[in-house]
Amino acid sequence: MPQLLRLLLLIPAVLTSCQRTDLELGTIPGQPDIVLVTVDTLRADHLGCYGYFRDTSPVLDALSEESLLFERCISPMATTLPTHLSLFTGLWPHQHGYVANTGAVLTPFTPSEGRKPISIILKEAGYTTAAFVSGPTVSRPTGIHSGFDHFDEHDAKSARTFEDRSRPGDTTVVRAARWLKEEAPQDQPLFLWVHLWDPHEPNLPAPRHELFTADAGLDELLTERGVDIERLQALDTIQLRRLLDADFARREPLPSDSEKPVVTLESLRSLYDRYDADVRATDDAVGALITALKSTDRWESSVFCFTSDHGQSLGQHDWLEHGTITHENVHVPLLLRFPGDAVAQPQVINQTVSLIDVFPTLLARMELDSSASFYAQAAGLDVLADSFDRPFALSQRSVRPTRWGAELRFALSDDHWRWYHVPGGSEELYDLESDPGERSDLAALHPEVCDSFRSSLRLLLSDRPYFLPEGTADDASRLFLEQLEAFGYTGSK
Ligand SMILES: [Zn+2]
């Protein structure tokens, strides 16, 4: 009974849930270490502390008992590089200019005034900055390494299979732990970013994490989510292979295009079992990182942030991977643990926030000279402040015409609704409270709600849009510019 179990699991959260004005806020003295964990492709609702019915996350569940847990954190895109850039700069994707992973192929991210990542802000404040990443879309060629003194990534130059293009989270954490023990300076504060890849396809968990097998709860969940085998069969061959064919990622050479996997109930059950095992692997890796921080006497005084760049469809809305902006793609976990008594913890925050708000919220609890320039550029806000007044979060779909068509699509989410808009085209409205699966479009019934969201989107998109330099922008960015202009917005507005 997944639904009943989820409700029971959420009871403690409901008891401690609060509005931000209930919080007693203080400032963390000195310069605390900041540890950021971003998990690629982790949807919030597959963690125990977010109500999942399987035991995927004992470490994170325990962490949530001493943290702020944000129930409604929304990612600005379900695409890895743009979302990480939004997290690091506090900017919406249209403000930092990267709206697809491919955008960095010809034009790697380069910091500039108004687009400084948190790594540079903290470095200017005297922090030692280090990153340990697991997957290719946040590797050095994208430019995301800017501002990091130490950048440790998976060497995929000789990769011959899909599996070889990334590395398991436990490998990444071992390297971070070794650095903490042997190289991290003891007399300087640290900003440590650890990026884990395990829930991202291909889902090939290690045997020790294969704890979940198809059960009645899973079948009920598939039904509840409206997963439709026939419609999934219409997806292109590469997506079916990446998600459903566990063998594909290890094959060399790659199979021919004519070998299209057949979608079955068994293959979907296997996908969920393997995905959940990879979530458990992530949980293990976070546990190992916390152990390493404790053994180097850094845990108690650290700010610890756990989040994800985006979710994963897993068959909902006739999609298996990510990139689209339905709820399962943009609802991400967010746990913030502050040292000392600067913030009363644990608490559940039930207002809608965005990943762009993470660092404005963290910096507001600290006293750093260099944070002023970050506040000046960031569209993100301190969500714990009484003055927090942005009631919605923006998401936009990747623009990647070669794979996903030329559709530009935005969504605004608030505590009640999600509204979708295609510039010059359709709009949809869903009641997330009564219809979390977004099946019943209510746009025609609530035109006044749509009008309000449309005005908000117009204001948001006209706020400091940034386009990659002329002549170097890739097709995806050029298309984004054209469609945005067709919607009535240019860089001068
Ligand atoms: Zn990602």
GROMACS .gro file of C-alpha atoms and ligand atoms in nm:
model
  494
    1MET     CA    1   0.000   0.000   0.000
    2PRO     CA    2   0.241   0.269  -0.114
    3GLN     CA    3  -0.002   0.557  -0.069
    4LEU     CA    4  -0.089   0.461   0.288
    5LEU     CA    5   0.275   0.402   0.376
    6ARG     CA    6   0.373   0.736   0.233
    7LEU     CA    7   0.108   0.912   0.438
    8LEU     CA    8   0.223   0.735   0.754
    9LEU     CA    9   0.584   0.823   0.684
   10LEU     CA   10   0.494   1.186   0.630
   11ILE     CA   11   0.318   1.226   0.965
   12PRO     CA   12   0.635   1.332   1.153
   13ALA     CA   13   0.706   1.579   0.875
   14VAL     CA   14   0.359   1.729   0.902
   15LEU     CA   15   0.400   1.769   1.278
   16THR     CA   16   0.713   1.977   1.238
   17SER     CA   17   0.620   2.157   0.919
   18CYS     CA   18   0.633   2.534   0.931
   19GLN     CA   19   0.627   2.859   0.745
   20ARG     CA   20   0.955   3.047   0.725
   21THR     CA   21   0.830   3.315   0.963
   22ASP     CA   22   0.824   3.053   1.241
   23LEU     CA   23   1.200   3.011   1.220
   24GLU     CA   24   1.437   3.170   1.461
   25LEU     CA   25   1.732   3.276   1.254
   26GLY     CA   26   2.084   3.361   1.357
   27THR     CA   27   2.426   3.388   1.200
   28ILE     CA   28   2.692   3.121   1.192
   29PRO     CA   29   3.008   3.265   1.345
   30GLY     CA   30   3.334   3.257   1.150
   31GLN     CA   31   3.367   3.082   0.817
   32PRO     CA   32   3.215   2.735   0.834
   33ASP     CA   33   3.304   2.467   0.585
   34ILE     CA   34   3.036   2.426   0.320
   35VAL     CA   35   2.977   2.078   0.184
   36LEU     CA   36   2.746   2.043  -0.115
   37VAL     CA   37   2.629   1.707  -0.247
   38THR     CA   38   2.440   1.707  -0.576
   39VAL     CA   39   2.302   1.377  -0.694
   40ASP     CA   40   2.231   1.346  -1.062
   41THR     CA   41   1.880   1.236  -1.156
   42LEU     CA   42   1.739   1.178  -0.807
   43ARG     CA   43   1.366   1.242  -0.781
   44ALA     CA   44   1.262   1.348  -0.432
   45ASP     CA   45   0.981   1.098  -0.397
   46HIS     CA   46   1.215   0.797  -0.408
   47LEU     CA   47   1.366   0.887  -0.069
   48GLY     CA   48   1.221   0.764   0.259
   49CYS     CA   49   1.221   1.115   0.408
   50TYR     CA   50   1.002   1.223   0.114
   51GLY     CA   51   0.760   0.936   0.166
   52TYR     CA   52   0.890   0.652  -0.051
   53PHE     CA   53   0.774   0.302   0.038
   54ARG     CA   54   1.111   0.128  -0.001
   55ASP     CA   55   1.409   0.163   0.232
   56THR     CA   56   1.625   0.348  -0.018
   57SER     CA   57   1.774   0.614   0.208
   58PRO     CA   58   1.849   0.532   0.575
   59VAL     CA   59   2.140   0.778   0.591
   60LEU     CA   60   1.947   1.065   0.436
   61ASP     CA   61   1.642   0.989   0.648
   62ALA     CA   62   1.860   1.024   0.958
   63LEU     CA   63   2.017   1.341   0.818
   64SER     CA   64   1.670   1.488   0.766
   65GLU     CA   65   1.614   1.455   1.141
   66GLU     CA   66   1.879   1.720   1.202
   67SER     CA   67   1.821   1.941   0.895
   68LEU     CA   68   1.578   2.168   0.720
   69LEU     CA   69   1.384   1.956   0.472
   70PHE     CA   70   1.229   2.148   0.184
   71GLU     CA   71   0.917   1.970   0.065
   72ARG     CA   72   0.876   2.166  -0.256
   73CYS     CA   73   1.213   2.238  -0.410
   74ILE     CA   74   1.180   2.280  -0.786
   75SER     CA   75   1.465   2.255  -1.033
   76PRO     CA   76   1.488   2.520  -1.308
   77MET     CA   77   1.560   2.254  -1.570
   78ALA     CA   78   1.584   1.877  -1.583
   79THR     CA   79   1.920   1.899  -1.755
   80THR     CA   80   2.247   1.860  -1.571
   81LEU     CA   81   2.477   2.145  -1.671
   82PRO     CA   82   2.218   2.426  -1.688
   83THR     CA   83   2.077   2.326  -1.350
   84HIS     CA   84   2.418   2.315  -1.183
   85LEU     CA   85   2.500   2.655  -1.331
   86SER     CA   86   2.173   2.790  -1.189
   87LEU     CA   87   2.253   2.643  -0.849
   88PHE     CA   88   2.605   2.790  -0.855
   89THR     CA   89   2.519   3.137  -0.990
   90GLY     CA   90   2.173   3.189  -0.837
   91LEU     CA   91   2.046   3.266  -1.189
   92TRP     CA   92   1.763   3.123  -1.395
   93PRO     CA   93   1.881   2.941  -1.710
   94HIS     CA   94   1.782   3.226  -1.941
   95GLN     CA   95   2.005   3.452  -1.729
   96HIS     CA   96   2.321   3.242  -1.743
   97GLY     CA   97   2.255   3.141  -2.104
   98TYR     CA   98   2.292   2.763  -2.093
   99VAL     CA   99   1.970   2.584  -2.186
  100ALA     CA  100   2.116   2.248  -2.289
  101ASN     CA  101   2.417   2.037  -2.202
  102THR     CA  102   2.526   2.085  -2.561
  103GLY     CA  103   2.546   2.461  -2.510
  104ALA     CA  104   2.887   2.419  -2.353
  105VAL     CA  105   3.029   2.220  -2.642
  106LEU     CA  106   3.127   2.526  -2.843
  107THR     CA  107   3.105   2.782  -2.567
  108PRO     CA  108   3.224   2.658  -2.228
  109PHE     CA  109   3.090   2.848  -1.930
  110THR     CA  110   3.314   3.144  -1.849
  111PRO     CA  111   3.248   3.350  -1.536
  112SER     CA  112   3.191   3.720  -1.587
  113GLU     CA  113   3.057   4.010  -1.386
  114GLY     CA  114   2.700   3.922  -1.300
  115ARG     CA  115   2.760   3.551  -1.370
  116LYS     CA  116   3.003   3.450  -1.097
  117PRO     CA  117   2.967   3.100  -0.958
  118ILE     CA  118   2.966   3.040  -0.584
  119SER     CA  119   3.306   2.872  -0.615
  120ILE     CA  120   3.462   3.208  -0.706
  121ILE     CA  121   3.262   3.401  -0.447
  122LEU     CA  122   3.382   3.167  -0.172
  123LYS     CA  123   3.738   3.160  -0.305
  124GLU     CA  124   3.744   3.540  -0.284
  125ALA     CA  125   3.633   3.504   0.077
  126GLY     CA  126   3.934   3.287   0.158
  127TYR     CA  127   3.787   2.944   0.106
  128THR     CA  128   3.974   2.649  -0.040
  129THR     CA  129   3.747   2.510  -0.308
  130ALA     CA  130   3.740   2.147  -0.423
  131ALA     CA  131   3.510   1.945  -0.647
  132PHE     CA  132   3.477   1.573  -0.705
  133VAL     CA  133   3.242   1.492  -0.992
  134SER     CA  134   3.121   1.164  -1.139
  135GLY     CA  135   2.971   1.233  -1.482
  136PRO     CA  136   3.057   1.393  -1.815
  137THR     CA  137   2.802   1.675  -1.818
  138VAL     CA  138   2.977   1.851  -1.530
  139SER     CA  139   3.329   1.772  -1.644
  140ARG     CA  140   3.606   2.024  -1.706
  141PRO     CA  141   3.527   2.097  -2.076
  142THR     CA  142   3.194   2.254  -1.976
  143GLY     CA  143   3.371   2.527  -1.780
  144ILE     CA  144   3.197   2.442  -1.454
  145HIS     CA  145   3.536   2.384  -1.291
  146SER     CA  146   3.583   2.765  -1.277
  147GLY     CA  147   3.682   2.877  -0.930
  148PHE     CA  148   3.777   2.535  -0.797
  149ASP     CA  149   4.132   2.499  -0.665
  150HIS     CA  150   4.104   2.125  -0.696
  151PHE     CA  151   3.881   1.957  -0.957
  152ASP     CA  152   3.870   1.580  -0.960
  153GLU     CA  153   3.675   1.415  -1.243
  154HIS     CA  154   3.632   1.080  -1.408
  155ASP     CA  155   3.869   1.030  -1.699
  156ALA     CA  156   3.638   0.921  -1.979
  157LYS     CA  157   3.873   0.986  -2.269
  158SER     CA  158   3.926   0.617  -2.329
  159ALA     CA  159   3.566   0.518  -2.255
  160ARG     CA  160   3.436   0.262  -2.500
  161THR     CA  161   3.097   0.186  -2.348
  162PHE     CA  162   2.813   0.395  -2.205
  163GLU     CA  163   2.896   0.266  -1.856
  164ASP     CA  164   3.258   0.383  -1.884
  165ARG     CA  165   3.155   0.748  -1.928
  166SER     CA  166   3.084   0.793  -1.557
  167ARG     CA  167   3.205   0.653  -1.226
  168PRO     CA  168   3.020   0.516  -0.923
  169GLY     CA  169   2.955   0.747  -0.631
  170ASP     CA  170   3.155   0.540  -0.386
  171THR     CA  171   3.464   0.583  -0.606
  172THR     CA  172   3.412   0.959  -0.611
  173VAL     CA  173   3.365   0.972  -0.234
  174VAL     CA  174   3.678   0.765  -0.171
  175ARG     CA  175   3.876   1.026  -0.363
  176ALA     CA  176   3.709   1.311  -0.173
  177ALA     CA  177   3.774   1.138   0.159
  178ARG     CA  178   4.140   1.089   0.072
  179TRP     CA  179   4.170   1.455  -0.021
  180LEU     CA  180   4.005   1.559   0.305
  181LYS     CA  181   4.249   1.348   0.503
  182GLU     CA  182   4.571   1.413   0.313
  183GLU     CA  183   4.547   1.744   0.127
  184ALA     CA  184   4.275   1.970   0.262
  185PRO     CA  185   4.427   2.261   0.453
  186GLN     CA  186   4.345   2.261   0.822
  187ASP     CA  187   4.370   2.637   0.860
  188GLN     CA  188   4.129   2.743   0.585
  189PRO     CA  189   3.756   2.696   0.540
  190LEU     CA  190   3.651   2.454   0.266
  191PHE     CA  191   3.390   2.460  -0.002
  192LEU     CA  192   3.359   2.097  -0.105
  193TRP     CA  193   3.127   1.990  -0.390
  194VAL     CA  194   3.065   1.620  -0.441
  195HIS     CA  195   2.860   1.516  -0.744
  196LEU     CA  196   2.719   1.161  -0.753
  197TRP     CA  197   2.588   0.996  -1.067
  198ASP     CA  198   2.441   0.662  -0.963
  199PRO     CA  199   2.065   0.718  -1.020
  200HIS     CA  200   2.138   0.848  -1.372
  201GLU     CA  201   2.092   0.592  -1.646
  202PRO     CA  202   2.238   0.341  -1.713
  203ASN     CA  203   2.121   0.191  -1.387
  204LEU     CA  204   2.376  -0.079  -1.319
  205PRO     CA  205   2.388  -0.111  -0.940
  206ALA     CA  206   2.651  -0.313  -0.761
  207PRO     CA  207   2.512  -0.645  -0.627
  208ARG     CA  208   2.534  -0.522  -0.266
  209HIS     CA  209   2.279  -0.252  -0.342
  210GLU     CA  210   2.032  -0.477  -0.523
  211LEU     CA  211   1.799  -0.487  -0.225
  212PHE     CA  212   1.471  -0.438  -0.406
  213THR     CA  213   1.273  -0.684  -0.610
  214ALA     CA  214   0.939  -0.641  -0.779
  215ASP     CA  215   0.662  -0.648  -0.522
  216ALA     CA  216   0.294  -0.564  -0.493
  217GLY     CA  217   0.380  -0.213  -0.377
  218LEU     CA  218   0.572  -0.150  -0.695
  219ASP     CA  219   0.291  -0.268  -0.921
  220GLU     CA  220   0.052  -0.042  -0.735
  221LEU     CA  221   0.293   0.249  -0.777
  222LEU     CA  222   0.319   0.188  -1.153
  223THR     CA  223  -0.060   0.195  -1.176
  224GLU     CA  224  -0.086   0.505  -0.959
  225ARG     CA  225   0.165   0.683  -1.182
  226GLY     CA  226  -0.024   0.593  -1.498
  227VAL     CA  227   0.272   0.417  -1.658
  228ASP     CA  228   0.151   0.296  -1.998
  229ILE     CA  229   0.351   0.020  -2.164
  230GLU     CA  230   0.208   0.071  -2.514
  231ARG     CA  231   0.282   0.441  -2.525
  232LEU     CA  232   0.634   0.389  -2.390
  233GLN     CA  233   0.699   0.146  -2.674
  234ALA     CA  234   0.667   0.443  -2.911
  235LEU     CA  235   0.976   0.612  -2.764
  236ASP     CA  236   1.289   0.613  -2.976
  237THR     CA  237   1.524   0.317  -2.965
  238ILE     CA  238   1.808   0.495  -2.787
  239GLN     CA  239   1.595   0.604  -2.493
  240LEU     CA  240   1.448   0.255  -2.452
  241ARG     CA  241   1.795   0.105  -2.461
  242ARG     CA  242   1.948   0.350  -2.215
  243LEU     CA  243   1.677   0.289  -1.958
  244LEU     CA  244   1.544  -0.061  -2.006
  245ASP     CA  245   1.831  -0.266  -2.145
  246ALA     CA  246   2.067  -0.317  -1.853
  247ASP     CA  247   2.308  -0.491  -2.087
  248PHE     CA  248   2.324  -0.206  -2.337
  249ALA     CA  249   2.560   0.013  -2.136
  250ARG     CA  250   2.822  -0.260  -2.133
  251ARG     CA  251   2.795  -0.361  -2.498
  252GLU     CA  252   3.069  -0.294  -2.744
  253PRO     CA  253   3.015  -0.229  -3.025
  254LEU     CA  254   2.675  -0.072  -2.969
  255PRO     CA  255   2.381  -0.276  -3.100
  256SER     CA  256   2.225  -0.181  -3.432
  257ASP     CA  257   1.927   0.053  -3.452
  258SER     CA  258   1.699  -0.230  -3.555
  259GLU     CA  259   1.727  -0.387  -3.210
  260LYS     CA  260   1.453  -0.194  -3.031
  261PRO     CA  261   1.384  -0.320  -2.677
  262VAL     CA  262   1.033  -0.440  -2.608
  263VAL     CA  263   0.869  -0.264  -2.313
  264THR     CA  264   0.714  -0.510  -2.072
  265LEU     CA  265   0.591  -0.501  -1.714
  266GLU     CA  266   0.899  -0.702  -1.623
  267SER     CA  267   1.136  -0.454  -1.785
  268LEU     CA  268   0.967  -0.164  -1.603
  269ARG     CA  269   0.984  -0.349  -1.271
  270SER     CA  270   1.352  -0.410  -1.335
  271LEU     CA  271   1.406  -0.039  -1.411
  272TYR     CA  272   1.249   0.061  -1.079
  273ASP     CA  273   1.443  -0.206  -0.887
  274ARG     CA  274   1.772  -0.093  -1.044
  275TYR     CA  275   1.695   0.278  -1.002
  276ASP     CA  276   1.608   0.227  -0.635
  277ALA     CA  277   1.926   0.025  -0.585
  278ASP     CA  278   2.123   0.317  -0.729
  279VAL     CA  279   1.944   0.553  -0.491
  280ARG     CA  280   2.055   0.325  -0.208
  281ALA     CA  281   2.409   0.334  -0.349
  282THR     CA  282   2.392   0.715  -0.334
  283ASP     CA  283   2.274   0.695   0.025
  284ASP     CA  284   2.570   0.472   0.111
  285ALA     CA  285   2.809   0.715  -0.058
  286VAL     CA  286   2.667   1.008   0.140
  287GLY     CA  287   2.714   0.803   0.456
  288ALA     CA  288   3.079   0.744   0.365
  289LEU     CA  289   3.127   1.117   0.302
  290ILE     CA  290   2.976   1.207   0.640
  291THR     CA  291   3.206   0.950   0.804
  292ALA     CA  292   3.506   1.111   0.634
  293LEU     CA  293   3.398   1.457   0.752
  294LYS     CA  294   3.360   1.328   1.105
  295SER     CA  295   3.697   1.155   1.104
  296THR     CA  296   3.865   1.479   0.997
  297ASP     CA  297   3.676   1.680   1.262
  298ARG     CA  298   3.489   1.885   1.004
  299TRP     CA  299   3.135   1.753   1.036
  300GLU     CA  300   3.006   1.937   1.343
  301SER     CA  301   3.104   2.280   1.217
  302SER     CA  302   3.004   2.229   0.852
  303VAL     CA  303   2.708   2.359   0.659
  304PHE     CA  304   2.584   2.050   0.473
  305CYS     CA  305   2.359   2.074   0.168
  306PHE     CA  306   2.212   1.771  -0.005
  307THR     CA  307   2.016   1.809  -0.326
  308SER     CA  308   1.971   1.682  -0.680
  309ASP     CA  309   1.985   1.851  -1.019
  310HIS     CA  310   1.657   1.697  -1.143
  311GLY     CA  311   1.442   1.387  -1.126
  312GLN     CA  312   1.366   1.106  -1.368
  313SER     CA  313   1.042   1.015  -1.545
  314LEU     CA  314   1.054   0.637  -1.497
  315GLY     CA  315   0.759   0.591  -1.730
  316GLN     CA  316   0.537   0.877  -1.611
  317HIS     CA  317   0.393   1.103  -1.880
  318ASP     CA  318   0.510   0.857  -2.146
  319TRP     CA  319   0.877   0.932  -2.087
  320LEU     CA  320   1.156   0.732  -1.924
  321GLU     CA  321   1.451   0.969  -1.880
  322HIS     CA  322   1.461   1.341  -1.790
  323GLY     CA  323   1.474   1.672  -1.978
  324THR     CA  324   1.101   1.738  -1.966
  325ILE     CA  325   0.959   1.949  -1.682
  326THR     CA  326   0.676   1.746  -1.538
  327HIS     CA  327   0.671   1.722  -1.159
  328GLU     CA  328   0.870   1.399  -1.140
  329ASN     CA  329   1.145   1.570  -1.341
  330VAL     CA  330   1.175   1.893  -1.145
  331HIS     CA  331   1.078   1.802  -0.787
  332VAL     CA  332   1.412   1.752  -0.614
  333PRO     CA  333   1.515   1.682  -0.255
  334LEU     CA  334   1.676   1.961  -0.056
  335LEU     CA  335   1.821   1.915   0.291
  336LEU     CA  336   2.014   2.198   0.460
  337ARG     CA  337   2.194   2.129   0.785
  338PHE     CA  338   2.339   2.426   0.968
  339PRO     CA  339   2.595   2.396   1.246
  340GLY     CA  340   2.524   2.529   1.593
  341ASP     CA  341   2.200   2.704   1.671
  342ALA     CA  342   2.179   2.953   1.384
  343VAL     CA  343   1.862   2.779   1.267
  344ALA     CA  344   1.627   2.562   1.470
  345GLN     CA  345   1.645   2.210   1.326
  346PRO     CA  346   1.483   1.985   1.223
  347GLN     CA  347   1.210   2.165   1.037
  348VAL     CA  348   1.007   2.092   0.727
  349ILE     CA  349   0.966   2.393   0.499
  350ASN     CA  350   0.657   2.356   0.285
  351GLN     CA  351   0.682   2.660   0.061
  352THR     CA  352   0.786   2.641  -0.302
  353VAL     CA  353   1.154   2.720  -0.350
  354SER     CA  354   1.401   2.683  -0.634
  355LEU     CA  355   1.754   2.552  -0.654
  356ILE     CA  356   1.862   2.908  -0.738
  357ASP     CA  357   1.770   2.999  -0.379
  358VAL     CA  358   2.015   2.759  -0.214
  359PHE     CA  359   2.325   2.977  -0.196
  360PRO     CA  360   2.143   3.305  -0.125
  361THR     CA  361   1.989   3.121   0.171
  362LEU     CA  362   2.320   2.977   0.291
  363LEU     CA  363   2.512   3.303   0.252
  364ALA     CA  364   2.246   3.488   0.448
  365ARG     CA  365   2.338   3.281   0.753
  366MET     CA  366   2.706   3.371   0.716
  367GLU     CA  367   2.919   3.685   0.735
  368LEU     CA  368   3.124   3.702   0.416
  369ASP     CA  369   3.249   4.022   0.258
  370SER     CA  370   3.229   3.878  -0.092
  371SER     CA  371   2.866   3.771  -0.064
  372ALA     CA  372   2.741   4.119  -0.159
  373SER     CA  373   2.833   4.067  -0.524
  374PHE     CA  374   2.651   3.734  -0.523
  375TYR     CA  375   2.335   3.893  -0.384
  376ALA     CA  376   2.360   4.163  -0.647
  377GLN     CA  377   2.361   3.914  -0.932
  378ALA     CA  378   2.139   3.636  -0.798
  379ALA     CA  379   1.774   3.605  -0.887
  380GLY     CA  380   1.758   3.349  -0.607
  381LEU     CA  381   1.646   3.465  -0.263
  382ASP     CA  382   1.697   3.387   0.102
  383VAL     CA  383   1.394   3.166   0.140
  384LEU     CA  384   1.414   3.174   0.519
  385ALA     CA  385   1.384   3.552   0.541
  386ASP     CA  386   1.056   3.720   0.628
  387SER     CA  387   1.095   3.923   0.311
  388PHE     CA  388   1.087   3.615   0.083
  389ASP     CA  389   0.808   3.699  -0.156
  390ARG     CA  390   0.846   3.496  -0.473
  391PRO     CA  391   0.557   3.251  -0.460
  392PHE     CA  392   0.657   3.036  -0.757
  393ALA     CA  393   0.952   2.862  -0.919
  394LEU     CA  394   1.039   2.868  -1.289
  395SER     CA  395   1.131   2.562  -1.490
  396GLN     CA  396   1.207   2.536  -1.857
  397ARG     CA  397   1.257   2.248  -2.091
  398SER     CA  398   1.591   2.175  -2.251
  399VAL     CA  399   1.621   2.309  -2.601
  400ARG     CA  400   1.795   2.039  -2.795
  401PRO     CA  401   1.640   2.023  -3.139
  402THR     CA  402   1.827   1.724  -3.271
  403ARG     CA  403   1.682   1.490  -3.011
  404TRP     CA  404   1.375   1.636  -2.853
  405GLY     CA  405   1.221   1.857  -3.114
  406ALA     CA  406   1.213   2.234  -3.125
  407GLU     CA  407   0.967   2.278  -2.842
  408LEU     CA  408   1.040   2.557  -2.595
  409ARG     CA  409   0.833   2.503  -2.286
  410PHE     CA  410   0.817   2.680  -1.950
  411ALA     CA  411   0.644   2.597  -1.625
  412LEU     CA  412   0.570   2.795  -1.313
  413SER     CA  413   0.501   2.604  -0.992
  414ASP     CA  414   0.357   2.742  -0.671
  415ASP     CA  415   0.227   2.583  -0.354
  416HIS     CA  416  -0.090   2.476  -0.532
  417TRP     CA  417  -0.059   2.489  -0.912
  418ARG     CA  418   0.173   2.406  -1.198
  419TRP     CA  419   0.114   2.606  -1.514
  420TYR     CA  420   0.283   2.517  -1.844
  421HIS     CA  421   0.326   2.748  -2.137
  422VAL     CA  422   0.461   2.710  -2.487
  423PRO     CA  423   0.538   3.057  -2.626
  424GLY     CA  424   0.291   3.136  -2.901
  425GLY     CA  425   0.107   2.815  -2.828
  426SER     CA  426  -0.068   2.613  -2.565
  427GLU     CA  427  -0.094   2.638  -2.191
  428GLU     CA  428  -0.194   2.383  -1.928
  429LEU     CA  429  -0.280   2.409  -1.560
  430TYR     CA  430  -0.270   2.134  -1.299
  431ASP     CA  431  -0.376   2.124  -0.937
  432LEU     CA  432  -0.075   1.962  -0.771
  433GLU     CA  433  -0.263   1.906  -0.447
  434SER     CA  434  -0.548   1.699  -0.586
  435ASP     CA  435  -0.373   1.582  -0.903
  436PRO     CA  436   0.000   1.538  -0.831
  437GLY     CA  437   0.030   1.316  -1.138
  438GLU     CA  438  -0.078   1.611  -1.356
  439ARG     CA  439  -0.342   1.425  -1.552
  440SER     CA  440  -0.634   1.670  -1.553
  441ASP     CA  441  -0.573   2.001  -1.736
  442LEU     CA  442  -0.773   2.278  -1.568
  443ALA     CA  443  -0.654   2.573  -1.779
  444ALA     CA  444  -0.998   2.629  -1.935
  445LEU     CA  445  -1.162   2.635  -1.591
  446HIS     CA  446  -0.925   2.889  -1.435
  447PRO     CA  447  -0.834   3.154  -1.695
  448GLU     CA  448  -0.759   3.409  -1.421
  449VAL     CA  449  -0.492   3.179  -1.273
  450CYS     CA  450  -0.338   3.135  -1.617
  451ASP     CA  451  -0.342   3.513  -1.674
  452SER     CA  452  -0.156   3.569  -1.351
  453PHE     CA  453   0.108   3.309  -1.431
  454ARG     CA  454   0.147   3.447  -1.783
  455SER     CA  455   0.220   3.794  -1.643
  456SER     CA  456   0.471   3.649  -1.397
  457LEU     CA  457   0.650   3.457  -1.671
  458ARG     CA  458   0.666   3.767  -1.888
  459LEU     CA  459   0.834   3.961  -1.608
  460LEU     CA  460   1.074   3.679  -1.525
  461LEU     CA  461   1.191   3.623  -1.881
  462SER     CA  462   1.249   3.991  -1.942
  463ASP     CA  463   1.478   4.012  -1.637
  464ARG     CA  464   1.839   4.012  -1.761
  465PRO     CA  465   1.829   3.740  -2.029
  466TYR     CA  466   2.178   3.645  -2.140
  467PHE     CA  467   2.269   3.491  -2.471
  468LEU     CA  468   2.592   3.324  -2.558
  469PRO     CA  469   2.828   3.543  -2.766
  470GLU     CA  470   2.726   3.594  -3.126
  471GLY     CA  471   2.891   3.351  -3.364
  472THR     CA  472   2.981   3.092  -3.105
  473ALA     CA  473   2.634   2.997  -2.987
  474ASP     CA  474   2.524   2.647  -3.081
  475ASP     CA  475   2.198   2.568  -3.258
  476ALA     CA  476   2.017   2.506  -2.930
  477SER     CA  477   2.101   2.852  -2.795
  478ARG     CA  478   2.015   3.023  -3.123
  479LEU     CA  479   1.680   2.849  -3.129
  480PHE     CA  480   1.617   2.956  -2.771
  481LEU     CA  481   1.689   3.317  -2.865
  482GLU     CA  482   1.459   3.307  -3.168
  483GLN     CA  483   1.172   3.156  -2.974
  484LEU     CA  484   1.216   3.392  -2.683
  485GLU     CA  485   1.203   3.685  -2.922
  486ALA     CA  486   0.892   3.538  -3.079
  487PHE     CA  487   0.741   3.547  -2.732
  488GLY     CA  488   0.810   3.916  -2.717
  489TYR     CA  489   1.131   3.938  -2.518
  490THR     CA  490   1.472   4.056  -2.618
  491GLY     CA  491   1.789   4.132  -2.429
  492SER     CA  492   1.695   4.500  -2.410
  493LYS     CA  493   1.370   4.439  -2.221
  494ZN      ZN  494   2.164   1.558  -1.435
   0.00000   0.00000   0.00000
